[in-house]
Amino acid sequence: MSTSTPLRTALIGVTLAATALIPLQGTALAAPSGTDPAATAAPSSSPSSSVSGIEDATALALARSLADPAWSREVRGAALAADSVGLGRLTGDAAAAAGRKLAAGITEADRGVAAAKGLGSGTGSLLRVGLADASMRNRLASGAAPLVAATPSDDDGRSTFTAYDSTGAAHELDLDSAPDRPVYLVDIDGAKAVAKGLEVIDRTLASKGLGRTAQAAGTNPAAASGIDTTRIDSVRVSDVEEPFFKGDAEIFTLVTGFGKDGTPRVDTVEMPYLNDEDTTYYPGQILVNWCTYKYDMADAVMMEDDGDTNYQALAKAIAAVLLTITDQGAYIPLADALLDAIPTSWWTDDPDYVDSWYTLARTSSGLRNGAAGNGWMTVSPYHVPEL
């Protein structure tokens, strides 16, 4: 471990009183002269700010605020009581002055994260903090001074990440193993972000005639006695690219085929239970609702929200490609078209491709291996009767 090493040359950090950006460049990352480290707040964030940049600025601000012993004890207690805690709630309920001073900056940073992910202003708090690894609990409880880091990207080829201490100095840590000093990680509530993000995709695609539209089961005569579906009985993935510090994977699936009107459509499937690789889950979850499709075939693309995913932009990119595809009177696999819609630049700690399943049929049953060899699922036809 080495100290006083720069992580980025981006402008991060801001004092709450001045709300002025402080450039963090060179080798020294200490708080500016005359600034109370405990008074440092997260930066105000524009919609163009990246999620990783906001997380890093928030980590630095939180680290400096821990110079206040009373606030440091509050954060320690919260980190020991739960795997993670929302920073908005933690600072909003703070008894210590340093925590209260952080609250406004955290609120603004939360807004910046929501904007960067295309989630809108009603998303609420997304930033959270927790220990990087459970093995650090005893050292933290014993009073060891913690570092604070933004959740690092595991897709940019780096072997280290940067954490900050309460003076603002930076420490380079190894990505491949848990450090011997407690580290608080600042990240976002991935489960909440995925749930809100899939709502954005649904609304955006529906507005283009490509998603959950008026072609509902209630308008389909075949649904009078219920609906036919394909159910996931079990599912397992081999590699979701999550190192020790990343926590649970945030998996979702995009199911695509041709709607009743012959237009391509995409249905989103949230999979909040699918957290760990090499673990078999038995969700009994509906994957495909066949009453919304023209043909008895559909494709499924499984992805992971791994960072700076902008769901509004993702939906628009998918729509732009699928709207160019016309019904030729026979089923055409759409999985490749969907994947091609995603810009190459997004495959960097963004929505990671997990696997895809082609030509799932209404009658598909049993084991289906993913095309990429990274996962499998067992499926079965399942009729959902009308109430």
CSV table of C-alpha atoms in Angstrom, one decimal:
chain,number,residue,atom,x,y,z
A,1,MET,CA,0.0,0.0,0.0
A,2,SER,CA,1.3,3.5,-0.9
A,3,THR,CA,0.0,6.8,0.1
A,4,SER,CA,-0.5,10.3,-1.4
A,5,THR,CA,-1.0,8.8,-4.9
A,6,PRO,CA,-3.5,10.5,-7.3
A,7,LEU,CA,-6.5,8.4,-8.6
A,8,ARG,CA,-7.9,10.8,-11.2
A,9,THR,CA,-7.3,14.3,-12.4
A,10,ALA,CA,-11.0,15.0,-12.4
A,11,LEU,CA,-12.4,17.9,-10.4
A,12,ILE,CA,-13.9,16.4,-7.3
A,13,GLY,CA,-14.6,17.7,-3.8
A,14,VAL,CA,-16.3,20.9,-2.6
A,15,THR,CA,-16.7,22.8,0.6
A,16,LEU,CA,-20.3,23.1,1.8
A,17,ALA,CA,-20.0,26.8,2.6
A,18,ALA,CA,-18.5,27.8,-0.7
A,19,THR,CA,-19.9,25.0,-3.0
A,20,ALA,CA,-16.7,25.6,-5.1
A,21,LEU,CA,-15.0,22.8,-7.0
A,22,ILE,CA,-11.5,21.9,-5.8
A,23,PRO,CA,-9.2,20.3,-8.4
A,24,LEU,CA,-7.5,17.2,-7.1
A,25,GLN,CA,-4.4,16.9,-9.1
A,26,GLY,CA,-0.8,16.0,-8.5
A,27,THR,CA,0.3,13.8,-5.6
A,28,ALA,CA,-1.2,15.6,-2.6
A,29,LEU,CA,-4.9,15.0,-1.9
A,30,ALA,CA,-5.2,16.8,1.4
A,31,ALA,CA,-8.0,19.3,2.2
A,32,PRO,CA,-7.1,22.8,1.1
A,33,SER,CA,-5.4,25.1,3.6
A,34,GLY,CA,-7.8,26.6,6.0
A,35,THR,CA,-10.6,24.2,5.3
A,36,ASP,CA,-12.1,22.1,8.1
A,37,PRO,CA,-12.0,18.5,6.7
A,38,ALA,CA,-15.2,17.8,8.6
A,39,ALA,CA,-17.0,20.5,6.7
A,40,THR,CA,-16.4,19.0,3.3
A,41,ALA,CA,-19.5,17.9,1.4
A,42,ALA,CA,-20.2,15.9,-1.7
A,43,PRO,CA,-20.1,18.0,-4.9
A,44,SER,CA,-23.1,19.4,-6.6
A,45,SER,CA,-23.5,17.2,-9.7
A,46,SER,CA,-24.7,18.1,-13.2
A,47,PRO,CA,-26.6,15.6,-15.3
A,48,SER,CA,-23.5,15.0,-17.3
A,49,SER,CA,-21.6,13.8,-14.3
A,50,SER,CA,-20.7,10.1,-14.3
A,51,VAL,CA,-21.9,7.8,-11.5
A,52,SER,CA,-18.3,6.8,-10.8
A,53,GLY,CA,-17.2,10.4,-10.6
A,54,ILE,CA,-20.0,11.3,-8.2
A,55,GLU,CA,-19.2,8.2,-6.1
A,56,ASP,CA,-15.6,9.2,-5.9
A,57,ALA,CA,-16.3,12.8,-4.9
A,58,THR,CA,-18.7,11.5,-2.3
A,59,ALA,CA,-16.1,9.1,-0.9
A,60,LEU,CA,-13.6,11.9,-0.5
A,61,ALA,CA,-16.1,14.1,1.2
A,62,LEU,CA,-17.2,11.4,3.6
A,63,ALA,CA,-13.5,10.5,4.4
A,64,ARG,CA,-12.7,14.1,5.3
A,65,SER,CA,-15.9,14.4,7.4
A,66,LEU,CA,-14.6,11.5,9.5
A,67,ALA,CA,-12.1,13.8,11.1
A,68,ASP,CA,-15.0,14.6,13.5
A,69,PRO,CA,-14.7,11.8,16.1
A,70,ALA,CA,-18.4,11.9,17.0
A,71,TRP,CA,-19.5,11.6,13.4
A,72,SER,CA,-16.9,8.9,12.8
A,73,ARG,CA,-18.5,6.9,15.7
A,74,GLU,CA,-21.9,7.3,14.2
A,75,VAL,CA,-20.7,6.0,10.8
A,76,ARG,CA,-18.9,3.1,12.5
A,77,GLY,CA,-22.0,2.1,14.3
A,78,ALA,CA,-24.1,2.1,11.2
A,79,ALA,CA,-21.5,0.1,9.2
A,80,LEU,CA,-21.4,-2.5,11.9
A,81,ALA,CA,-25.2,-2.7,12.2
A,82,ALA,CA,-25.9,-3.4,8.6
A,83,ASP,CA,-24.2,-4.5,5.3
A,84,SER,CA,-24.9,-1.0,3.9
A,85,VAL,CA,-26.8,2.1,4.8
A,86,GLY,CA,-28.3,4.9,2.7
A,87,LEU,CA,-26.1,8.0,2.9
A,88,GLY,CA,-29.1,10.2,2.6
A,89,ARG,CA,-30.7,8.7,5.7
A,90,LEU,CA,-27.4,8.4,7.6
A,91,THR,CA,-26.6,12.1,7.2
A,92,GLY,CA,-30.2,13.3,7.5
A,93,ASP,CA,-30.4,11.6,10.9
A,94,ALA,CA,-26.9,12.5,12.0
A,95,ALA,CA,-26.4,13.9,15.5
A,96,ALA,CA,-22.9,15.0,14.9
A,97,ALA,CA,-22.3,18.4,13.2
A,98,ALA,CA,-20.1,16.9,10.4
A,99,GLY,CA,-22.8,14.5,9.4
A,100,ARG,CA,-25.4,17.2,9.2
A,101,LYS,CA,-23.1,19.4,7.1
A,102,LEU,CA,-22.8,16.6,4.6
A,103,ALA,CA,-26.5,16.1,4.2
A,104,ALA,CA,-27.2,18.8,1.6
A,105,GLY,CA,-24.3,17.7,-0.5
A,106,ILE,CA,-25.4,14.0,-0.4
A,107,THR,CA,-28.9,15.1,-1.5
A,108,GLU,CA,-27.4,16.9,-4.5
A,109,ALA,CA,-25.1,13.9,-5.3
A,110,ASP,CA,-28.2,11.6,-5.2
A,111,ARG,CA,-29.9,13.8,-7.8
A,112,GLY,CA,-26.7,13.7,-9.9
A,113,VAL,CA,-26.7,9.9,-9.8
A,114,ALA,CA,-30.3,9.7,-10.8
A,115,ALA,CA,-29.7,12.1,-13.7
A,116,ALA,CA,-26.6,10.2,-14.9
A,117,LYS,CA,-28.5,6.9,-14.9
A,118,GLY,CA,-31.5,8.5,-16.7
A,119,LEU,CA,-33.9,7.7,-13.8
A,120,GLY,CA,-35.6,11.1,-13.2
A,121,SER,CA,-36.0,13.3,-10.3
A,122,GLY,CA,-38.4,11.1,-8.3
A,123,THR,CA,-36.0,8.3,-7.7
A,124,GLY,CA,-35.0,9.3,-4.2
A,125,SER,CA,-31.8,8.3,-2.4
A,126,LEU,CA,-29.4,5.9,-4.2
A,127,LEU,CA,-26.0,6.5,-2.6
A,128,ARG,CA,-25.1,4.1,0.2
A,129,VAL,CA,-22.0,3.1,2.2
A,130,GLY,CA,-20.9,-0.1,3.8
A,131,LEU,CA,-17.8,-2.1,4.7
A,132,ALA,CA,-15.9,-3.4,1.6
A,133,ASP,CA,-15.7,-6.9,3.1
A,134,ALA,CA,-17.1,-8.7,6.2
A,135,SER,CA,-13.6,-9.6,7.3
A,136,MET,CA,-13.0,-6.0,8.2
A,137,ARG,CA,-15.7,-5.9,10.9
A,138,ASN,CA,-13.5,-6.9,13.9
A,139,ARG,CA,-10.8,-4.3,13.0
A,140,LEU,CA,-13.4,-1.6,12.6
A,141,ALA,CA,-15.1,-2.5,15.9
A,142,SER,CA,-11.7,-2.4,17.6
A,143,GLY,CA,-11.3,1.2,16.6
A,144,ALA,CA,-9.0,1.0,13.5
A,145,ALA,CA,-9.2,4.2,11.4
A,146,PRO,CA,-11.1,3.4,8.2
A,147,LEU,CA,-10.5,4.5,4.7
A,148,VAL,CA,-13.2,5.5,2.3
A,149,ALA,CA,-13.4,4.6,-1.4
A,150,ALA,CA,-15.8,4.7,-4.3
A,151,THR,CA,-16.7,1.3,-5.6
A,152,PRO,CA,-14.0,0.8,-8.2
A,153,SER,CA,-14.5,-0.4,-11.8
A,154,ASP,CA,-13.3,-3.9,-12.4
A,155,ASP,CA,-13.4,-3.5,-16.2
A,156,ASP,CA,-10.8,-0.8,-16.8
A,157,GLY,CA,-7.7,-3.0,-16.5
A,158,ARG,CA,-6.5,-1.5,-13.2
A,159,SER,CA,-5.0,-3.6,-10.5
A,160,THR,CA,-5.5,-1.1,-7.7
A,161,PHE,CA,-8.1,1.4,-6.5
A,162,THR,CA,-7.8,4.5,-4.4
A,163,ALA,CA,-9.2,5.1,-0.9
A,164,TYR,CA,-9.1,8.3,1.1
A,165,ASP,CA,-8.3,8.9,4.8
A,166,SER,CA,-9.7,11.6,7.0
A,167,THR,CA,-7.1,14.1,5.9
A,168,GLY,CA,-8.0,13.6,2.2
A,169,ALA,CA,-4.8,11.7,1.4
A,170,ALA,CA,-5.1,8.9,-1.0
A,171,HIS,CA,-4.0,5.3,-0.5
A,172,GLU,CA,-3.6,2.8,-3.4
A,173,LEU,CA,-5.2,-0.6,-2.5
A,174,ASP,CA,-5.0,-4.0,-4.3
A,175,LEU,CA,-8.2,-4.9,-6.3
A,176,ASP,CA,-7.6,-8.6,-5.9
A,177,SER,CA,-7.6,-9.0,-2.1
A,178,ALA,CA,-9.2,-7.3,0.9
A,179,PRO,CA,-6.9,-4.8,2.6
A,180,ASP,CA,-5.8,-5.2,6.2
A,181,ARG,CA,-7.4,-1.9,7.1
A,182,PRO,CA,-11.2,-1.2,7.2
A,183,VAL,CA,-12.5,0.4,4.1
A,184,TYR,CA,-15.9,2.0,3.6
A,185,LEU,CA,-17.2,1.7,0.1
A,186,VAL,CA,-19.5,4.3,-1.4
A,187,ASP,CA,-21.7,2.9,-4.1
A,188,ILE,CA,-25.3,3.0,-5.2
A,189,ASP,CA,-28.4,0.9,-4.3
A,190,GLY,CA,-28.2,-1.4,-7.4
A,191,ALA,CA,-31.4,-3.2,-6.8
A,192,LYS,CA,-33.3,0.1,-6.6
A,193,ALA,CA,-31.5,1.5,-9.6
A,194,VAL,CA,-32.4,-1.6,-11.7
A,195,ALA,CA,-36.0,-1.5,-10.7
A,196,LYS,CA,-36.3,2.2,-11.5
A,197,GLY,CA,-34.3,1.7,-14.7
A,198,LEU,CA,-36.5,-1.1,-16.1
A,199,GLU,CA,-39.5,1.2,-15.5
A,200,VAL,CA,-37.8,3.8,-17.6
A,201,ILE,CA,-37.1,1.2,-20.4
A,202,ASP,CA,-40.7,0.0,-20.3
A,203,ARG,CA,-42.1,3.5,-20.6
A,204,THR,CA,-39.7,4.6,-23.3
A,205,LEU,CA,-40.2,1.5,-25.5
A,206,ALA,CA,-43.9,1.6,-25.0
A,207,SER,CA,-43.9,5.2,-26.2
A,208,LYS,CA,-42.3,3.9,-29.4
A,209,GLY,CA,-44.7,1.0,-29.7
A,210,LEU,CA,-42.0,-1.6,-28.8
A,211,GLY,CA,-43.0,-2.6,-25.2
A,212,ARG,CA,-45.7,-2.9,-22.7
A,213,THR,CA,-48.6,-1.2,-24.7
A,214,ALA,CA,-52.3,-1.6,-25.0
A,215,GLN,CA,-51.7,-5.1,-26.5
A,216,ALA,CA,-52.3,-6.5,-23.0
A,217,ALA,CA,-53.7,-9.9,-22.2
A,218,GLY,CA,-57.2,-8.4,-21.6
A,219,THR,CA,-57.5,-7.5,-25.3
A,220,ASN,CA,-56.5,-11.0,-26.5
A,221,PRO,CA,-59.4,-13.4,-27.0
A,222,ALA,CA,-57.0,-16.3,-26.3
A,223,ALA,CA,-56.5,-15.0,-22.8
A,224,ALA,CA,-60.1,-15.4,-21.8
A,225,SER,CA,-59.3,-18.5,-19.9
A,226,GLY,CA,-55.9,-17.4,-18.7
A,227,ILE,CA,-52.5,-16.8,-20.3
A,228,ASP,CA,-49.7,-19.2,-21.4
A,229,THR,CA,-46.2,-18.4,-20.1
A,230,THR,CA,-42.7,-19.8,-19.9
A,231,ARG,CA,-41.5,-20.1,-16.3
A,232,ILE,CA,-37.9,-20.2,-15.0
A,233,ASP,CA,-37.7,-23.2,-12.7
A,234,SER,CA,-34.0,-22.8,-12.0
A,235,VAL,CA,-31.2,-20.6,-13.2
A,236,ARG,CA,-27.4,-20.4,-12.7
A,237,VAL,CA,-24.7,-18.1,-14.1
A,238,SER,CA,-21.0,-18.9,-13.9
A,239,ASP,CA,-19.3,-15.5,-14.0
A,240,VAL,CA,-20.9,-12.1,-13.2
A,241,GLU,CA,-17.5,-10.3,-13.0
A,242,GLU,CA,-17.9,-9.3,-9.3
A,243,PRO,CA,-14.7,-9.0,-7.3
A,244,PHE,CA,-14.6,-9.1,-3.5
A,245,PHE,CA,-15.7,-5.5,-3.1
A,246,LYS,CA,-18.7,-5.3,-5.5
A,247,GLY,CA,-21.3,-7.2,-3.5
A,248,ASP,CA,-24.4,-8.6,-5.2
A,249,ALA,CA,-24.8,-8.6,-8.9
A,250,GLU,CA,-27.8,-6.7,-10.3
A,251,ILE,CA,-29.2,-8.9,-13.0
A,252,PHE,CA,-32.0,-8.2,-15.4
A,253,THR,CA,-33.2,-9.8,-18.6
A,254,LEU,CA,-34.6,-8.3,-21.8
A,255,VAL,CA,-37.1,-10.6,-23.6
A,256,THR,CA,-37.7,-9.7,-27.2
A,257,GLY,CA,-39.9,-11.0,-30.1
A,258,PHE,CA,-42.6,-9.7,-32.4
A,259,GLY,CA,-45.8,-8.3,-30.9
A,260,LYS,CA,-49.3,-9.0,-32.1
A,261,ASP,CA,-49.0,-6.1,-34.6
A,262,GLY,CA,-45.8,-7.5,-36.1
A,263,THR,CA,-43.6,-4.9,-34.5
A,264,PRO,CA,-40.6,-5.9,-32.4
A,265,ARG,CA,-41.1,-5.6,-28.7
A,266,VAL,CA,-39.0,-5.8,-25.6
A,267,ASP,CA,-40.2,-6.9,-22.1
A,268,THR,CA,-38.1,-6.3,-19.1
A,269,VAL,CA,-37.7,-9.0,-16.4
A,270,GLU,CA,-36.1,-8.0,-13.1
A,271,MET,CA,-34.1,-10.8,-11.3
A,272,PRO,CA,-33.3,-9.4,-7.9
A,273,TYR,CA,-32.6,-12.8,-6.4
A,274,LEU,CA,-29.8,-13.7,-8.8
A,275,ASN,CA,-27.0,-12.3,-6.7
A,276,ASP,CA,-24.1,-14.7,-6.8
A,277,GLU,CA,-22.2,-16.7,-9.5
A,278,ASP,CA,-22.0,-20.5,-9.3
A,279,THR,CA,-25.2,-20.6,-7.3
A,280,THR,CA,-28.4,-22.3,-8.4
A,281,TYR,CA,-31.6,-20.3,-7.8
A,282,TYR,CA,-35.2,-21.7,-8.0
A,283,PRO,CA,-37.3,-18.6,-8.6
A,284,GLY,CA,-40.4,-20.0,-10.4
A,285,GLN,CA,-40.4,-16.7,-12.2
A,286,ILE,CA,-42.4,-15.9,-15.4
A,287,LEU,CA,-40.0,-15.1,-18.2
A,288,VAL,CA,-42.3,-14.9,-21.3
A,289,ASN,CA,-46.0,-13.9,-21.5
A,290,TRP,CA,-46.9,-15.5,-24.8
A,291,CYS,CA,-50.2,-13.7,-25.2
A,292,THR,CA,-48.3,-10.5,-26.1
A,293,TYR,CA,-46.4,-12.2,-29.0
A,294,LYS,CA,-47.3,-13.0,-32.6
A,295,TYR,CA,-45.1,-16.0,-32.9
A,296,ASP,CA,-44.4,-18.8,-30.5
A,297,MET,CA,-40.7,-17.8,-30.4
A,298,ALA,CA,-38.8,-15.2,-28.3
A,299,ASP,CA,-35.2,-14.4,-27.3
A,300,ALA,CA,-33.8,-13.5,-23.9
A,301,VAL,CA,-30.7,-11.4,-23.2
A,302,MET,CA,-29.5,-11.4,-19.6
A,303,MET,CA,-27.5,-8.4,-18.5
A,304,GLU,CA,-26.0,-6.9,-15.3
A,305,ASP,CA,-26.1,-3.3,-14.3
A,306,ASP,CA,-22.4,-2.7,-13.4
A,307,GLY,CA,-22.1,1.0,-12.9
A,308,ASP,CA,-22.8,4.0,-15.2
A,309,THR,CA,-25.8,2.5,-17.0
A,310,ASN,CA,-28.1,5.2,-18.4
A,311,TYR,CA,-31.4,3.5,-18.8
A,312,GLN,CA,-33.0,6.3,-20.8
A,313,ALA,CA,-30.1,6.2,-23.3
A,314,LEU,CA,-30.2,2.3,-23.4
A,315,ALA,CA,-33.9,2.3,-24.2
A,316,LYS,CA,-33.5,4.9,-27.0
A,317,ALA,CA,-30.6,2.9,-28.5
A,318,ILE,CA,-32.6,-0.3,-28.5
A,319,ALA,CA,-35.6,1.4,-30.0
A,320,ALA,CA,-33.5,3.0,-32.8
A,321,VAL,CA,-32.4,-0.4,-34.0
A,322,LEU,CA,-35.6,-2.4,-33.5
A,323,LEU,CA,-37.7,0.1,-35.3
A,324,THR,CA,-35.7,-0.7,-38.5
A,325,ILE,CA,-36.7,-4.4,-38.3
A,326,THR,CA,-40.0,-5.4,-40.1
A,327,ASP,CA,-42.1,-8.5,-39.8
A,328,GLN,CA,-41.3,-10.8,-42.7
A,329,GLY,CA,-44.1,-13.3,-41.9
A,330,ALA,CA,-41.8,-15.6,-40.0
A,331,TYR,CA,-40.0,-15.4,-36.7
A,332,ILE,CA,-36.6,-13.7,-36.9
A,333,PRO,CA,-34.3,-13.9,-33.8
A,334,LEU,CA,-33.8,-10.4,-32.3
A,335,ALA,CA,-31.2,-11.0,-29.6
A,336,ASP,CA,-28.3,-10.0,-31.8
A,337,ALA,CA,-30.1,-6.9,-33.0
A,338,LEU,CA,-30.7,-5.9,-29.4
A,339,LEU,CA,-27.0,-6.4,-28.4
A,340,ASP,CA,-25.8,-4.6,-31.5
A,341,ALA,CA,-27.9,-1.6,-30.4
A,342,ILE,CA,-25.7,-1.1,-27.4
A,343,PRO,CA,-22.7,1.2,-28.2
A,344,THR,CA,-19.3,-0.4,-27.9
A,345,SER,CA,-18.3,2.2,-25.3
A,346,TRP,CA,-20.9,0.9,-22.9
A,347,TRP,CA,-19.2,-2.4,-22.4
A,348,THR,CA,-17.0,-0.9,-19.7
A,349,ASP,CA,-18.3,-1.4,-16.2
A,350,ASP,CA,-21.8,-0.7,-17.6
A,351,PRO,CA,-24.5,-3.1,-18.5
A,352,ASP,CA,-22.3,-6.2,-18.8
A,353,TYR,CA,-23.5,-8.9,-21.1
A,354,VAL,CA,-24.1,-12.1,-19.1
A,355,ASP,CA,-25.7,-14.5,-21.6
A,356,SER,CA,-28.5,-15.0,-24.2
A,357,TRP,CA,-31.1,-17.6,-25.1
A,358,TYR,CA,-32.3,-17.9,-28.6
A,359,THR,CA,-35.6,-19.1,-29.9
A,360,LEU,CA,-37.4,-20.0,-26.7
A,361,ALA,CA,-40.6,-21.6,-27.7
A,362,ARG,CA,-44.0,-21.7,-26.0
A,363,THR,CA,-43.4,-25.4,-25.6
A,364,SER,CA,-39.8,-25.2,-24.4
A,365,SER,CA,-39.1,-27.3,-21.4
A,366,GLY,CA,-36.1,-28.5,-19.4
A,367,LEU,CA,-32.5,-27.4,-19.5
A,368,ARG,CA,-31.5,-24.5,-21.9
A,369,ASN,CA,-27.8,-23.5,-22.0
A,370,GLY,CA,-27.0,-19.9,-22.7
A,371,ALA,CA,-25.4,-19.2,-26.1
A,372,ALA,CA,-22.3,-17.7,-24.5
A,373,GLY,CA,-21.8,-20.7,-22.2
A,374,ASN,CA,-22.0,-18.5,-19.1
A,375,GLY,CA,-25.3,-19.6,-17.7
A,376,TRP,CA,-28.2,-22.0,-17.9
A,377,MET,CA,-31.8,-22.2,-17.0
A,378,THR,CA,-34.5,-24.8,-16.8
A,379,VAL,CA,-37.8,-23.7,-18.1
A,380,SER,CA,-41.3,-25.1,-18.4
A,381,PRO,CA,-44.6,-24.1,-20.0
A,382,TYR,CA,-46.9,-22.6,-17.3
A,383,HIS,CA,-50.6,-21.7,-17.8
A,384,VAL,CA,-51.8,-18.9,-15.6
A,385,PRO,CA,-55.6,-19.4,-15.2
A,386,GLU,CA,-58.0,-16.5,-15.1
A,387,LEU,CA,-59.4,-15.6,-11.6
